[in-house]
Structures are given as C-alpha cells and as structure tokens.
Amino acid sequence: MKIFQLLSRLLKNWLSENPIAAMRCKKLYLFGVEGNIMKRQFAFLLCIMAVAAFAAEDIKIVKVNDANFESEVLHSKKPVILDITSTSCPPCLIMIPTLIGIAKNYPDIKIATVGIDEPGVDKIKATLPIRAFPTFFMVRDGKIVNQLVGAVKEEELLSALQYTPSPLAKPAAKQKKVKNA
C-alpha cells in the first residue's frame, strides 16, 4: 500500500509540470474511478506507462483549443494527426500508447489533441464533423485529407495520413545486444 501511495505522490508532482500528460491521466483516473478495483488498477498502470513514456524522452503532443487551432493544426508545416477525445471514452485511453509511439518515432508528424469536454473548444466542436470518440483527423497543408473513428492501429493512422517516412525520420531501429565472448 505504501508503494502505491508513493507512486501516486510522484505521479501527481510530475503531472503538475506536464499538462498534456495530466490531461491524459485525468481521463485514465475518471475511467478507473467509475469501475471496480481492477479498472482502477488498470487505469493507474496505463497512467504510469504514459508518464514513463513522456519522461523517457521529450515527446511533443500539442493540446489544442479554439485559440491555437489555426496555428497548431491548419498552419502546421508538418502533417498533423488531430485526436478528438472525451474523458468518458475507454477507446480514447487505449489510443494513448499508440499516439505516444507515433510522437516518439516520427518527429516529422505533429500529434495534436482536443479534449472535447475541456473549456475553449466550442468553435472546434461546431466546425469539425465529430460523430464518435476518438475521432482522428489527418491534416496536410491546412486541409483534412482523411478521418478515422475509434481505436485504430498505428499503421492505419499513418496510412490515413498518407505518410511516407523521410530518410531522416524513420523510426529508430531496436538495437540488439551483443554478448562479449
């Protein structure tokens, strides 16, 4: 029990300095509180995994609202995967590791997220054709080129974005450990 409390305290301190991770963990917490003890433990584990991924490297996921939508999404020089989420959406939680993986492995793709139940997103809600959560809009040169709904694989997101890695932006290959003879 003390380990859980210590991890919770460390997590809370780290989240206070990382607003995007905090938003994602808030969703995980709400998912966990609604369920039984197994759901709470699963949500806490997913949150720890998300924090570990953010802490391990400088992963950039942009939180978008009405004020920065044009500059971050429509005028982006990079292709954008725009993630529309809700705090009451379990499939949105399942997508967290996938989005972190894309942000980590493909620095020439921008990952942007909109919390639909957050304040300051009324124009986005009125503008985009959002039918369910999560909804992903693939944006290139200020235009929506594709849309996916629901939990999908990384390959499906990249394909919908019509993404071809540049030679400098290929995902890092896993290093094999060589034993000394």
Short mmCIF file of C-alpha atoms in Angstrom, two decimals, residues 1-18 44 47-48 51:
data_model
loop_
_atom_site.label_atom_id
_atom_site.label_comp_id
_atom_site.label_asym_id
_atom_site.label_seq_id
_atom_site.Cartn_x
_atom_site.Cartn_y
_atom_site.Cartn_z
CA MET A 1 0.00 0.00 0.00
CA LYS A 2 2.83 2.42 0.79
CA ILE A 3 4.38 1.86 -2.65
CA PHE A 4 1.06 2.78 -4.28
CA GLN A 5 0.89 5.99 -2.20
CA LEU A 6 4.50 6.89 -3.02
CA LEU A 7 3.94 6.30 -6.75
CA SER A 8 0.73 8.35 -6.58
CA ARG A 9 2.58 11.26 -4.94
CA LEU A 10 5.42 11.13 -7.50
CA LEU A 11 2.91 10.91 -10.34
CA LYS A 12 0.96 13.90 -9.02
CA ASN A 13 4.14 16.02 -8.77
CA TRP A 14 5.28 15.08 -12.28
CA LEU A 15 1.82 15.72 -13.76
CA SER A 16 1.71 19.22 -12.29
CA GLU A 17 4.63 20.07 -14.60
CA ASN A 18 3.28 18.29 -17.73
CA PHE A 44 -3.25 3.58 -12.81
CA CYS A 47 -1.11 6.24 -16.47
CA ILE A 48 2.29 5.11 -15.17
CA VAL A 51 4.25 9.04 -17.69
#
